[in-house]
mmCIF file with all atom_site columns, C-alpha atoms in Angstrom:
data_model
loop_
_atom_site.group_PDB
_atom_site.id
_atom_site.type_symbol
_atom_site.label_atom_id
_atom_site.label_alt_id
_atom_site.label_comp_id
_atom_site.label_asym_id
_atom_site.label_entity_id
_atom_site.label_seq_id
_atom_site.pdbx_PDB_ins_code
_atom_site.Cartn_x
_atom_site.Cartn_y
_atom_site.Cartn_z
_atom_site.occupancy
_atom_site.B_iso_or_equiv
_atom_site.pdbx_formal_charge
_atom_site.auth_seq_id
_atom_site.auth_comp_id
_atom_site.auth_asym_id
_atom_site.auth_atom_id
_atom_site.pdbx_PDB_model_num
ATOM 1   C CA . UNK Z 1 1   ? -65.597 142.089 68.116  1.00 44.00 ? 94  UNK Z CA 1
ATOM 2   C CA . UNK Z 1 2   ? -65.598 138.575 69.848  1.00 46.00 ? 95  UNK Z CA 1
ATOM 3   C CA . UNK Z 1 3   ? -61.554 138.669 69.771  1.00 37.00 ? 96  UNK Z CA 1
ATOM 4   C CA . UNK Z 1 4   ? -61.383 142.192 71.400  1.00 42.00 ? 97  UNK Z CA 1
ATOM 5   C CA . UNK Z 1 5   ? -64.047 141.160 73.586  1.00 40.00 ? 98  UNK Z CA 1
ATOM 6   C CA . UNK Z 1 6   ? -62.231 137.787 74.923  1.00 43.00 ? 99  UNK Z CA 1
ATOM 7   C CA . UNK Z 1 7   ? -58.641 139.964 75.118  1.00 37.00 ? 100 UNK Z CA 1
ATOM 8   C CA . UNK Z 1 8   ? -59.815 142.491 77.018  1.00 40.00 ? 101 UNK Z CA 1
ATOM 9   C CA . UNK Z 1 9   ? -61.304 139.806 79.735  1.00 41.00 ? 102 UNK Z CA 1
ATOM 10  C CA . UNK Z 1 10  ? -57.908 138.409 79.650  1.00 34.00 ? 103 UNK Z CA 1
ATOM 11  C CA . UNK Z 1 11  ? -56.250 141.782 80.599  1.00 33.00 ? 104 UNK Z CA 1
ATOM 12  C CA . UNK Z 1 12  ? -59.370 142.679 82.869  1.00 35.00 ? 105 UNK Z CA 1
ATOM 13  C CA . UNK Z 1 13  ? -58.123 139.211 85.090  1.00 36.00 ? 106 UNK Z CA 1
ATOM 14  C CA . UNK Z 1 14  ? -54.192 140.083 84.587  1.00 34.00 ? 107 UNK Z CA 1
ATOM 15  C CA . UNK Z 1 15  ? -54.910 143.173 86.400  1.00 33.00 ? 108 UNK Z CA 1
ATOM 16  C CA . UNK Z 1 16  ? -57.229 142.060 89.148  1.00 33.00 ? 109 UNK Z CA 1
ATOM 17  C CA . UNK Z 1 17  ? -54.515 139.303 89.745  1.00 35.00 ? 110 UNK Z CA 1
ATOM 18  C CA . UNK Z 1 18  ? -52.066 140.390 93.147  1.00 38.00 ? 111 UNK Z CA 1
ATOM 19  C CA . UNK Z 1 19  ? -48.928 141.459 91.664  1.00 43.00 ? 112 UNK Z CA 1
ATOM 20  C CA . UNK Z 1 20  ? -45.782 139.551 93.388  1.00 54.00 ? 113 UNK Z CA 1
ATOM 21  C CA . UNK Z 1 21  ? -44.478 141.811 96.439  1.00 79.00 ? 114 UNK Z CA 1
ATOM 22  C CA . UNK Z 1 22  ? -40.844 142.034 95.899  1.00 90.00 ? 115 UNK Z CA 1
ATOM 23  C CA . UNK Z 1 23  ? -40.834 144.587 99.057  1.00 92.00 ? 116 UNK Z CA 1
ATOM 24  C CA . UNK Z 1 24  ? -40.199 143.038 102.256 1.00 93.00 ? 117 UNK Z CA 1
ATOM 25  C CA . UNK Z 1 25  ? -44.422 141.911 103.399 1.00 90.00 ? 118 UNK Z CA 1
ATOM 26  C CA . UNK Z 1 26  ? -44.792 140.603 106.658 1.00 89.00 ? 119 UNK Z CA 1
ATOM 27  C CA . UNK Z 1 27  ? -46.719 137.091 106.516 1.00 83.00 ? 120 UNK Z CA 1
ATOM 28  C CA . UNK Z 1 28  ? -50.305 137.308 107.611 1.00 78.00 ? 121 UNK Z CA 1
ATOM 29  C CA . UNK Z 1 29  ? -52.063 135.989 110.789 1.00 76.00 ? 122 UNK Z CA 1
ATOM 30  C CA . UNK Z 1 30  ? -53.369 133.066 110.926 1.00 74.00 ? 123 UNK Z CA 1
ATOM 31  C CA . UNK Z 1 31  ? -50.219 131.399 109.922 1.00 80.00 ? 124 UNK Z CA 1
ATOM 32  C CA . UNK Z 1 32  ? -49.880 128.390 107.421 1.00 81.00 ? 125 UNK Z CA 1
ATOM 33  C CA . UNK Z 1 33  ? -50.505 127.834 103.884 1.00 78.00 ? 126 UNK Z CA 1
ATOM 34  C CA . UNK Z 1 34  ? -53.591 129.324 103.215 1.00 81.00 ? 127 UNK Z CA 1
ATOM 35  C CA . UNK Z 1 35  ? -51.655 132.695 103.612 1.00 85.00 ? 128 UNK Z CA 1
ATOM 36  C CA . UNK Z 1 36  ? -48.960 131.862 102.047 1.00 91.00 ? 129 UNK Z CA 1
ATOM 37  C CA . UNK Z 1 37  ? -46.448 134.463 100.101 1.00 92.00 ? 130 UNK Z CA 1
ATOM 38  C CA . UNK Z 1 38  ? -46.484 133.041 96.416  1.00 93.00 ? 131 UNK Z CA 1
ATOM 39  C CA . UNK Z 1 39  ? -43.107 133.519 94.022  1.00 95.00 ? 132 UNK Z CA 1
ATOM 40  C CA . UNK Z 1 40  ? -43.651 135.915 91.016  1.00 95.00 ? 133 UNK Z CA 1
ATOM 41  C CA . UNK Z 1 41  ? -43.344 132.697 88.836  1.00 94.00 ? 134 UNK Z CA 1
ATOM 42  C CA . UNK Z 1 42  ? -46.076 131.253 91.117  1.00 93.00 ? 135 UNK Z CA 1
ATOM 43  C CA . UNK Z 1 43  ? -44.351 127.844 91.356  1.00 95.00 ? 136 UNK Z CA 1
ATOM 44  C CA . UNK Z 1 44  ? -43.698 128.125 95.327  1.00 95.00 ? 137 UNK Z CA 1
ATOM 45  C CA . UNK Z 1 45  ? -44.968 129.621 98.240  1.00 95.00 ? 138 UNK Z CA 1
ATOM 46  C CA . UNK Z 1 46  ? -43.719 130.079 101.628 1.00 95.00 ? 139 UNK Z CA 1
ATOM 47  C CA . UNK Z 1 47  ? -45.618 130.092 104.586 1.00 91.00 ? 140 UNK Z CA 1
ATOM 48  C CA . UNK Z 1 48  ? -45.122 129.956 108.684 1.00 91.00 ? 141 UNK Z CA 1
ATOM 49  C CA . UNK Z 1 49  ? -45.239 127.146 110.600 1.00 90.00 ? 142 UNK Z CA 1
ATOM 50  C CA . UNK Z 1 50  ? -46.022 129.343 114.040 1.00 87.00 ? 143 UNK Z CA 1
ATOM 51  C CA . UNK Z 1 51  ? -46.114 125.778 116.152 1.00 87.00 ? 144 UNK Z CA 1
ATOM 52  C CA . UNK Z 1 52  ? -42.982 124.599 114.953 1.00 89.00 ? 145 UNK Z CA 1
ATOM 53  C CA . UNK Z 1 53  ? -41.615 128.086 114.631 1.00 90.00 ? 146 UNK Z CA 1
ATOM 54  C CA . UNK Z 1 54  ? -40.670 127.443 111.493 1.00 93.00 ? 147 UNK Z CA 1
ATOM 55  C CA . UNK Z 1 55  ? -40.856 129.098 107.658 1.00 95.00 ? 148 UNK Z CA 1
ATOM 56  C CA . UNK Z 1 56  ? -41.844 125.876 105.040 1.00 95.00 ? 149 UNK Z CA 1
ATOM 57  C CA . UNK Z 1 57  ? -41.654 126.203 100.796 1.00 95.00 ? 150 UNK Z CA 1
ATOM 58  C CA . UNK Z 1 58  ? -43.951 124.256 99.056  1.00 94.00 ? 151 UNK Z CA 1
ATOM 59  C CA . UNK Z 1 59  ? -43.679 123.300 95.778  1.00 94.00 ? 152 UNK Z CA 1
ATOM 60  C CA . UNK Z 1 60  ? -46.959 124.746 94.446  1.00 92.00 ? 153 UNK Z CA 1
ATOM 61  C CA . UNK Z 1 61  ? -47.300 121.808 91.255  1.00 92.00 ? 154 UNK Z CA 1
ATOM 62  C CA . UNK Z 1 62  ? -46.202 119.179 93.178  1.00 90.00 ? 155 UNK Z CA 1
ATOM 63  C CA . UNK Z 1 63  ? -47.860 120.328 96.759  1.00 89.00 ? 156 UNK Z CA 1
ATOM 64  C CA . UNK Z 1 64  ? -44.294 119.478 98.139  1.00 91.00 ? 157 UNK Z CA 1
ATOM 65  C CA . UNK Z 1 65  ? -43.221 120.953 101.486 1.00 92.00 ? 158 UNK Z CA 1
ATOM 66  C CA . UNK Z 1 66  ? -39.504 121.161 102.304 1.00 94.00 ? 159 UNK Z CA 1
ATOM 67  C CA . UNK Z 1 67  ? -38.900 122.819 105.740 1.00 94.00 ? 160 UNK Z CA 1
ATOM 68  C CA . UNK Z 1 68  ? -36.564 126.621 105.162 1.00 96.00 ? 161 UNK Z CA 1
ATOM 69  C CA . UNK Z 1 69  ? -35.429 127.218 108.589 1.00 93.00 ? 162 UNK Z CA 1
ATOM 70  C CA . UNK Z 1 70  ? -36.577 127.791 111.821 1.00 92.00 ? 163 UNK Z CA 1
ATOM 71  C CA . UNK Z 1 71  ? -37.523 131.310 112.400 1.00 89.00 ? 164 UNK Z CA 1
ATOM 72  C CA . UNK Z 1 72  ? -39.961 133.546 114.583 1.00 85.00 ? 165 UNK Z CA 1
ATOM 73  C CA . UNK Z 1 73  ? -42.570 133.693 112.566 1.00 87.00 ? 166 UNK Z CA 1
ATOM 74  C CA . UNK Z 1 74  ? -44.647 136.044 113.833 1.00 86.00 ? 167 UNK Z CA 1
ATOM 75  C CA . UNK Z 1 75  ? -42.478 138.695 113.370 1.00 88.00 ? 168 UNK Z CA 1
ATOM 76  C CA . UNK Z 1 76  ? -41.131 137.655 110.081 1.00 90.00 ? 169 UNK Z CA 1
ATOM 77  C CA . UNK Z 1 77  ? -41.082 139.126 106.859 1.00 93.00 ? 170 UNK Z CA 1
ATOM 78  C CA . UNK Z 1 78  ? -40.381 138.205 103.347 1.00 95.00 ? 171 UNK Z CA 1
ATOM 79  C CA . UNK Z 1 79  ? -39.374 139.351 99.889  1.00 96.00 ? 172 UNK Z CA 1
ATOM 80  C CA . UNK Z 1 80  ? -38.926 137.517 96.310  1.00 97.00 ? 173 UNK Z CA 1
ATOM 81  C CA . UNK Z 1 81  ? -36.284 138.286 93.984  1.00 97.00 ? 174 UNK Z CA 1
ATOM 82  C CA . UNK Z 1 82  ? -38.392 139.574 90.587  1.00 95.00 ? 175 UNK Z CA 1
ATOM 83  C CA . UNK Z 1 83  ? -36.819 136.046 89.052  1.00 95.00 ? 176 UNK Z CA 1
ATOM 84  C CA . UNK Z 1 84  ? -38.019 133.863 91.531  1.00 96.00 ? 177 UNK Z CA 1
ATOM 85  C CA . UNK Z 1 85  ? -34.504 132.522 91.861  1.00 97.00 ? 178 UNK Z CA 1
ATOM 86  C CA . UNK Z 1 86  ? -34.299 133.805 95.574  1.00 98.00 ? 179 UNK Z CA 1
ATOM 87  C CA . UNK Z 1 87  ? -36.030 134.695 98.588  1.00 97.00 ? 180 UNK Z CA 1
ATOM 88  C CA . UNK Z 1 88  ? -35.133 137.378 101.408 1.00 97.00 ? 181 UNK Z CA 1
ATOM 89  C CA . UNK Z 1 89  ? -35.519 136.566 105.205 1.00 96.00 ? 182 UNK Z CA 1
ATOM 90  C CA . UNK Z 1 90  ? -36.064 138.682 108.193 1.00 95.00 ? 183 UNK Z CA 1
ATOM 91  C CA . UNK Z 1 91  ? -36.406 137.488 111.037 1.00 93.00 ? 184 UNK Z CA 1
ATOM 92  C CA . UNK Z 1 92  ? -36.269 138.844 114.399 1.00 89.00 ? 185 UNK Z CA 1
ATOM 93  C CA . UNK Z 1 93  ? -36.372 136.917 117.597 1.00 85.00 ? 186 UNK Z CA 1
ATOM 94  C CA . UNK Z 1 94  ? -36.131 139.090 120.091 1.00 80.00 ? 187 UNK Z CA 1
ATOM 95  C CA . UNK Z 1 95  ? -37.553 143.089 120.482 1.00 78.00 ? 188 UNK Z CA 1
ATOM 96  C CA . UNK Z 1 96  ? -33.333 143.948 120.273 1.00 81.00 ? 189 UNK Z CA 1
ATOM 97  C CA . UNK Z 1 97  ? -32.206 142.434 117.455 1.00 85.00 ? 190 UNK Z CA 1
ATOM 98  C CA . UNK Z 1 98  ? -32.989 141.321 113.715 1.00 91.00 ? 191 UNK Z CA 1
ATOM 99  C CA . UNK Z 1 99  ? -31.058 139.132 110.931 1.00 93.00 ? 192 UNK Z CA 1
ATOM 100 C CA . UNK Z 1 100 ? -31.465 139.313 107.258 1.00 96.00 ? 193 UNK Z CA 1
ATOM 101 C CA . UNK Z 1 101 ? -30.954 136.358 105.065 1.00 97.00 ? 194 UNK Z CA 1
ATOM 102 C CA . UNK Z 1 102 ? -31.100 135.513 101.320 1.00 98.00 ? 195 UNK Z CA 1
ATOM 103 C CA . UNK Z 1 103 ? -32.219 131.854 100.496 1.00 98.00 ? 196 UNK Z CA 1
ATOM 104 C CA . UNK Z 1 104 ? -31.614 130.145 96.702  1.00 98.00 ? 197 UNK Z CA 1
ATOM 105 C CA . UNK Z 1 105 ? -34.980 129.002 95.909  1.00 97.00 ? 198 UNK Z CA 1
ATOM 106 C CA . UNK Z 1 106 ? -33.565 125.630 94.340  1.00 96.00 ? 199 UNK Z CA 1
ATOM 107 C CA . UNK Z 1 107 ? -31.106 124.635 97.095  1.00 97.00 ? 200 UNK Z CA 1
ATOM 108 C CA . UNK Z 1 108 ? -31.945 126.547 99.981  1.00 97.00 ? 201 UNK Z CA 1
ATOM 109 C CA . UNK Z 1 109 ? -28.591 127.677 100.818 1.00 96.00 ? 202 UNK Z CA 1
ATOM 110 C CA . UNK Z 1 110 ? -28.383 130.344 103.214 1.00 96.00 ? 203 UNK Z CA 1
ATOM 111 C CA . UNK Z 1 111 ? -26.610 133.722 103.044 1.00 96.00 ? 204 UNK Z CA 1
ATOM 112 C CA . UNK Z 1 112 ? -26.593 135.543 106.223 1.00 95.00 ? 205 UNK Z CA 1
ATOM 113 C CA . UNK Z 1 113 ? -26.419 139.108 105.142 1.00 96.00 ? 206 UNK Z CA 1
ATOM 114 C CA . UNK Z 1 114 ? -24.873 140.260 108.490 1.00 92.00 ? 207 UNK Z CA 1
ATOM 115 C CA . UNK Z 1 115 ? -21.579 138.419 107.501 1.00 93.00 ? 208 UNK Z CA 1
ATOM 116 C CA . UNK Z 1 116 ? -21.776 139.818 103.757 1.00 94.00 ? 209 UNK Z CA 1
ATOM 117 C CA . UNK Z 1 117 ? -22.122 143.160 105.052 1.00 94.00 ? 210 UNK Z CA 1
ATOM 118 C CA . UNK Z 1 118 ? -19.014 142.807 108.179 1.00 91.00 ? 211 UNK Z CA 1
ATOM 119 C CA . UNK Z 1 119 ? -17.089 141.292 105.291 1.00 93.00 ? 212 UNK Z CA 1
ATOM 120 C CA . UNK Z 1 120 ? -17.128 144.484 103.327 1.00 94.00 ? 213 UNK Z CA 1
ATOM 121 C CA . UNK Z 1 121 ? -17.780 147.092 105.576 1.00 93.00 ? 214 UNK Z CA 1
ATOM 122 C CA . UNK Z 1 122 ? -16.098 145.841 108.708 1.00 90.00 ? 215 UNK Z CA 1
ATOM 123 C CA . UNK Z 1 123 ? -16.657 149.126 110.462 1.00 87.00 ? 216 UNK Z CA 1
ATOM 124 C CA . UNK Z 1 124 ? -20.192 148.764 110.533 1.00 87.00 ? 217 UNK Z CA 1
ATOM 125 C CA . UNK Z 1 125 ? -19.880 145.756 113.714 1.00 83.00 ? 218 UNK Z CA 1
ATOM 126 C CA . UNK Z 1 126 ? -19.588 148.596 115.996 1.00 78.00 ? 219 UNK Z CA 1
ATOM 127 C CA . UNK Z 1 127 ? -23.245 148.819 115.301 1.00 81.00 ? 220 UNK Z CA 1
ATOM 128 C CA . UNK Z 1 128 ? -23.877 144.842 116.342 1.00 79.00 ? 221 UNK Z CA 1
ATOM 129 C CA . UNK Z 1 129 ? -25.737 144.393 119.189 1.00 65.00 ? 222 UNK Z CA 1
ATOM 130 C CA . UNK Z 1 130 ? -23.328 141.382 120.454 1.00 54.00 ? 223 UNK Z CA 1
ATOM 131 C CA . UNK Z 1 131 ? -20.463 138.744 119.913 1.00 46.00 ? 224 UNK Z CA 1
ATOM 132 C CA . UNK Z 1 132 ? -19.613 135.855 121.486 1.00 43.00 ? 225 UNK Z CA 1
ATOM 133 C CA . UNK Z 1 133 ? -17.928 137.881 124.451 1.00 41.00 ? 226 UNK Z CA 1
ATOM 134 C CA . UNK Z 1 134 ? -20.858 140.219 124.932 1.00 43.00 ? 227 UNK Z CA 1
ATOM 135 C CA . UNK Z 1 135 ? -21.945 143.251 124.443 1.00 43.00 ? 228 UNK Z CA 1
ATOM 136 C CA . UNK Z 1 136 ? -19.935 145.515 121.889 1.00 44.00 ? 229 UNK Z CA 1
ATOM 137 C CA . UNK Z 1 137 ? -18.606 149.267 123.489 1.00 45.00 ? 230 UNK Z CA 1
ATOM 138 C CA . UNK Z 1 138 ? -18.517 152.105 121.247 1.00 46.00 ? 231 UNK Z CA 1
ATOM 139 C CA . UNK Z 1 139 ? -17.606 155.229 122.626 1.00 45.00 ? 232 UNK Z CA 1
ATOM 140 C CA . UNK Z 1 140 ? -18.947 154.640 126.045 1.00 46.00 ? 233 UNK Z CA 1
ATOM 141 C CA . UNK Z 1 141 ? -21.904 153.173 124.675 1.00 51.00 ? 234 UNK Z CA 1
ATOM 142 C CA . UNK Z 1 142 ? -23.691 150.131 124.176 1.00 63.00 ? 235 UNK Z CA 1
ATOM 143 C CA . UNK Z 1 143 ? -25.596 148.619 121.474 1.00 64.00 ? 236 UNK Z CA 1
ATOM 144 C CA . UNK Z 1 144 ? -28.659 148.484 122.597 1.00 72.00 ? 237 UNK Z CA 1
ATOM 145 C CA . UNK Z 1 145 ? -31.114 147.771 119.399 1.00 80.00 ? 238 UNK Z CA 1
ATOM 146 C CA . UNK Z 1 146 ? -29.354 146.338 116.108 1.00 87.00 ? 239 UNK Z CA 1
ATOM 147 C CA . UNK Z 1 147 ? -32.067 145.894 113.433 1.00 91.00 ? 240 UNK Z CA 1
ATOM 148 C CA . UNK Z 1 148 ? -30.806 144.400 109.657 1.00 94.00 ? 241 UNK Z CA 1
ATOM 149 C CA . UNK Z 1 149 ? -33.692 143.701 107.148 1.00 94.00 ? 242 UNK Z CA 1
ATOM 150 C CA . UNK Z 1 150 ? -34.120 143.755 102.949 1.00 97.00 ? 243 UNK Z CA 1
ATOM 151 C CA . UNK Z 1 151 ? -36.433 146.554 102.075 1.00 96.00 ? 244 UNK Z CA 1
ATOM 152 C CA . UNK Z 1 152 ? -36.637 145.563 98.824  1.00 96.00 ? 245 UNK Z CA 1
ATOM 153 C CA . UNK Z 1 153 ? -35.596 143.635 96.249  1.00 97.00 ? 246 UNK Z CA 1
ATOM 154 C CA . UNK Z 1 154 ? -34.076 146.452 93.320  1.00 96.00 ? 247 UNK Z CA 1
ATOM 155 C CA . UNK Z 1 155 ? -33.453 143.836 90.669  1.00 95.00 ? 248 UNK Z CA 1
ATOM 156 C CA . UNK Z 1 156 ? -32.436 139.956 90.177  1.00 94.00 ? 249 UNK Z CA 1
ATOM 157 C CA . UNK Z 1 157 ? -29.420 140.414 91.416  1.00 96.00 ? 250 UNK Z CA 1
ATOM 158 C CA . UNK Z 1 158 ? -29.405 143.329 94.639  1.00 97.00 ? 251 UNK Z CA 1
ATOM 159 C CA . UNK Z 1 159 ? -31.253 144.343 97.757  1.00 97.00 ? 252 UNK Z CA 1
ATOM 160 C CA . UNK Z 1 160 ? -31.264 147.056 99.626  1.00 97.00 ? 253 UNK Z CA 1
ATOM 161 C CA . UNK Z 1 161 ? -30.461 146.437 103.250 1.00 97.00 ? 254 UNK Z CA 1
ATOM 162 C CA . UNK Z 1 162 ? -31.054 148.435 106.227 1.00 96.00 ? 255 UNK Z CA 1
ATOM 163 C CA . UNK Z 1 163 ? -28.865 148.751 109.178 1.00 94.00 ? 256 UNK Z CA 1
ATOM 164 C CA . UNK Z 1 164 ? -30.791 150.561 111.865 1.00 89.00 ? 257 UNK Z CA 1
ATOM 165 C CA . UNK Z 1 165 ? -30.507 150.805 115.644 1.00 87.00 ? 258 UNK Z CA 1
ATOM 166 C CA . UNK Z 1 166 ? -29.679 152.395 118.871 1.00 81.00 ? 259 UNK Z CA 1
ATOM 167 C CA . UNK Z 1 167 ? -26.919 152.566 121.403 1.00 76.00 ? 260 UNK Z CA 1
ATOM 168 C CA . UNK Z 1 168 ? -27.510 153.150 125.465 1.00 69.00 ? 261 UNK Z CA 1
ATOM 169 C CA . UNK Z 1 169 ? -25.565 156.439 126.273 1.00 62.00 ? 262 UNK Z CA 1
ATOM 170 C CA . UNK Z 1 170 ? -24.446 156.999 129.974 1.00 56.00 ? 263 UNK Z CA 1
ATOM 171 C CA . UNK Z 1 171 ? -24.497 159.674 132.686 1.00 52.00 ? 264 UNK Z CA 1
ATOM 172 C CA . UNK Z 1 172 ? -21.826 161.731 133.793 1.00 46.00 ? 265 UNK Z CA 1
ATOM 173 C CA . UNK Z 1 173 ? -21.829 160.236 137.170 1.00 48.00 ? 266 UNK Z CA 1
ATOM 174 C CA . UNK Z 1 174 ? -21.975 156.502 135.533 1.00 54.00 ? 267 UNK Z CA 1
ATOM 175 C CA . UNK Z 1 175 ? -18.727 156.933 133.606 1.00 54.00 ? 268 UNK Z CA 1
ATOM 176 C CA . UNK Z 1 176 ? -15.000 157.028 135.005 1.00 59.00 ? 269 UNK Z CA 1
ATOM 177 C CA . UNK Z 1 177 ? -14.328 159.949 132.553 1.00 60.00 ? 270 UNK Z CA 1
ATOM 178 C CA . UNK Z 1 178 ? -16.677 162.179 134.080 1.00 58.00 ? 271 UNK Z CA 1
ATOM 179 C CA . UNK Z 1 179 ? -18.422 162.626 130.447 1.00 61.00 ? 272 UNK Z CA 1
ATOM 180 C CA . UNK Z 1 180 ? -21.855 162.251 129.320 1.00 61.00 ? 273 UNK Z CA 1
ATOM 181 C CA . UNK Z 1 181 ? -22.318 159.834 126.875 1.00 64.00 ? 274 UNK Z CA 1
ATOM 182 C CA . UNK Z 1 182 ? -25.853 160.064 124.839 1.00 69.00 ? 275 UNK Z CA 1
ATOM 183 C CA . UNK Z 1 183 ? -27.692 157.646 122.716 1.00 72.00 ? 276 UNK Z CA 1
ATOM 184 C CA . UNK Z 1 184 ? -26.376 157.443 119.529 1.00 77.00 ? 277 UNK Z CA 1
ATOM 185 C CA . UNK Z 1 185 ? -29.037 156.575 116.311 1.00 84.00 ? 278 UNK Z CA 1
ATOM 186 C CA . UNK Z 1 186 ? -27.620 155.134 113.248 1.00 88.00 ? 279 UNK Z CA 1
ATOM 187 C CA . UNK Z 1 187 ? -29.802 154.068 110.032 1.00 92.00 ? 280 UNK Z CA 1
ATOM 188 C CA . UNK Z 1 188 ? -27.624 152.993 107.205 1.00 94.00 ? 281 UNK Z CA 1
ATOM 189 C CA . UNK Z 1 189 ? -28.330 151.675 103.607 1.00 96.00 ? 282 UNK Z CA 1
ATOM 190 C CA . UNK Z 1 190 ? -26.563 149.408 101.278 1.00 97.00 ? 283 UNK Z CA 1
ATOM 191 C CA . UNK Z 1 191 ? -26.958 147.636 98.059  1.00 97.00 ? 284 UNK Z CA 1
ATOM 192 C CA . UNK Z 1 192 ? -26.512 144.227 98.547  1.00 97.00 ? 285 UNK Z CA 1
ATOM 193 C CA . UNK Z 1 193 ? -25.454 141.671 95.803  1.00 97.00 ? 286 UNK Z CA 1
ATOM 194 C CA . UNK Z 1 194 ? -25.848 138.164 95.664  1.00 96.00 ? 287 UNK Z CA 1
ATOM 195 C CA . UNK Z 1 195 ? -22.134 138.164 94.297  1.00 94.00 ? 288 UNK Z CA 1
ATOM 196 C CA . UNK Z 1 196 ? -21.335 139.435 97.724  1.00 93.00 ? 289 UNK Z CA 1
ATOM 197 C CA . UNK Z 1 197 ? -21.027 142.954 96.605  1.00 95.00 ? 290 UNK Z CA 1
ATOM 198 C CA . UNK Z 1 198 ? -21.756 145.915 98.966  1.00 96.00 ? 291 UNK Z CA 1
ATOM 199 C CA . UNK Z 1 199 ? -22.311 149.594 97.920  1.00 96.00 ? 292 UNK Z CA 1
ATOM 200 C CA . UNK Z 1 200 ? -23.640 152.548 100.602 1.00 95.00 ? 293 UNK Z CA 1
ATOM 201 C CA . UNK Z 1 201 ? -27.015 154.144 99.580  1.00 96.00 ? 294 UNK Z CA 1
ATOM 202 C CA . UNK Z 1 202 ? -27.147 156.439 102.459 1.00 93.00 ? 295 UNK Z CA 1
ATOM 203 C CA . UNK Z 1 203 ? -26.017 156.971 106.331 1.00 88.00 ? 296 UNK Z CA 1
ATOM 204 C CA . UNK Z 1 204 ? -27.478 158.717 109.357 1.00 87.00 ? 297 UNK Z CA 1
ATOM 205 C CA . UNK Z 1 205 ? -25.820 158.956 112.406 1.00 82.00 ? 298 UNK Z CA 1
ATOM 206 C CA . UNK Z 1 206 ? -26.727 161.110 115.564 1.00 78.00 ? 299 UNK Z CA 1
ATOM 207 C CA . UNK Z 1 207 ? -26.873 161.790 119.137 1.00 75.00 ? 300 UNK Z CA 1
ATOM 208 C CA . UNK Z 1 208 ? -29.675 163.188 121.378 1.00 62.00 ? 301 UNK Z CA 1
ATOM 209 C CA . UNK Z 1 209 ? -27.810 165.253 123.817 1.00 55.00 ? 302 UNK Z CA 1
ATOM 210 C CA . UNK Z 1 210 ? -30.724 166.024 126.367 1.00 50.00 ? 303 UNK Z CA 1
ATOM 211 C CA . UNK Z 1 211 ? -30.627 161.950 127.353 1.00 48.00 ? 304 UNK Z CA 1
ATOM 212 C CA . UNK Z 1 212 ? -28.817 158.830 127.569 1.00 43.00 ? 305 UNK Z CA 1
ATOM 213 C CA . UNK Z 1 213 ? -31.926 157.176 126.825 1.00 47.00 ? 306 UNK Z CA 1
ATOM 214 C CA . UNK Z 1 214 ? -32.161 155.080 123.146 1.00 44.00 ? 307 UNK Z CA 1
ATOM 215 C CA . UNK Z 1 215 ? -35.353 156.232 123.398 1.00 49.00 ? 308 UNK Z CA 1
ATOM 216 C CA . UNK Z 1 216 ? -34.940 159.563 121.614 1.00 51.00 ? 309 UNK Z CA 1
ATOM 217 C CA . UNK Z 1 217 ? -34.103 157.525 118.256 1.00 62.00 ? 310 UNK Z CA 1
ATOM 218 C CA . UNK Z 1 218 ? -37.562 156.996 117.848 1.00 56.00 ? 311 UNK Z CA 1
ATOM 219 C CA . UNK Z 1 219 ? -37.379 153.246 117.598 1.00 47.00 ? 312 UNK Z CA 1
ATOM 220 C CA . UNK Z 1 220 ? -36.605 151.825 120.933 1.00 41.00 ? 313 UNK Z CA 1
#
């Protein structure tokens, strides 16, 4: 009786225990360690460093801090790998635009996701907000909102990454061609490896004929 007794307390506290969020969690306000997002191994925890603008790791054995990178953290939002072995990223610092990264818990190296995805998919940069040389054009349009986040984490080894945004259409009157050009949505999905590996999940891309305006995507 005493041994069922004593195991069921220990299940009673696994359960109550918060289960590791491998979905992408946005950190909590007020900022800093005591709301920090803790691995699924429990041996680090990251945290936001909002006057430094900056996302910290500690090690949480050795109470260690090692800086990540700086990032806008109140607007940022995180995921663990089931393992423990990685960390997603997003971070966007501006209303326009957001970057997805994947972090090695042990080294920090940095993998920007953008460039994974451009590397595989190359045609999916018409949906960039920006180069070095400005704004891209795609069919009369410009990129207006360019959002790139981890959902999730689906295993050890994948994500699944969003693409999502808006392009600015323009008037008849606006453009040489005499056309109307409306806002274009687009919201794609990929699975993402960490081998570099990029398979599409699903695409949606339309047009709201009634406006230019990016508006009528819903999200801008």
């Amino acid at each position: 009786m005493r041994f069922a007794i004593a195991l069921a307390s220990v299940l009673l506290a696994a359960s109550a225990r918060k289960p590791a969020n491998t979905v992408a969690t946005f950190l909590n306000d007020p900022f800093g360690n005591a709301n920090a997002f803790v691995s699924p191994d429990g041996k680090h925890a990251l945290w936001g460093d909002y006057e430094n603008s900056e996302l910290e790791m500690e090690d949480t054995a050795a109470h260690a801090k090692r800086p990540v990178a700086g990032m806008t953290v109140q607007t940022l939002s995180l995921a663990w790998s089931p393992d423990s072995r990685y960390f997603a990223v997003n971070d966007r610092p501006a209303s326009d635009i957001e970057d997805a990264y994947l972090f090695n818990t042990d080294t920090l190296e940095r993998t920007k996701l953008r460039d994974s995805l451009t590397a595989a998919r190359p045609q999916v940069i018409r949906y960039y907000l920006h180069d070095d040389n400005g704004p891209f054009l795609t069919h009369g349009r410009n990129v207006l909102h360019s959002y790139l986040h981890v959902l999730r984490w689906l295993d050890g080894e994948h994500v699944e990454l969003q693409l999502h945004g808006s392009t600015g259409g323009r008037f008849a009157h606006d453009n040489p061609d005499g056309h109307l050009y409306p806002a274009e949505c687009f919201d794609l999905r990929y699975r993402v490896g960490l081998d570099g590996s990029v398979q599409r999940i699903s695409g949606r891309v339309f047009s709201e004929t009634s406006t230019p305006n990016e508006d009528a995507c819903g999200w801008g």
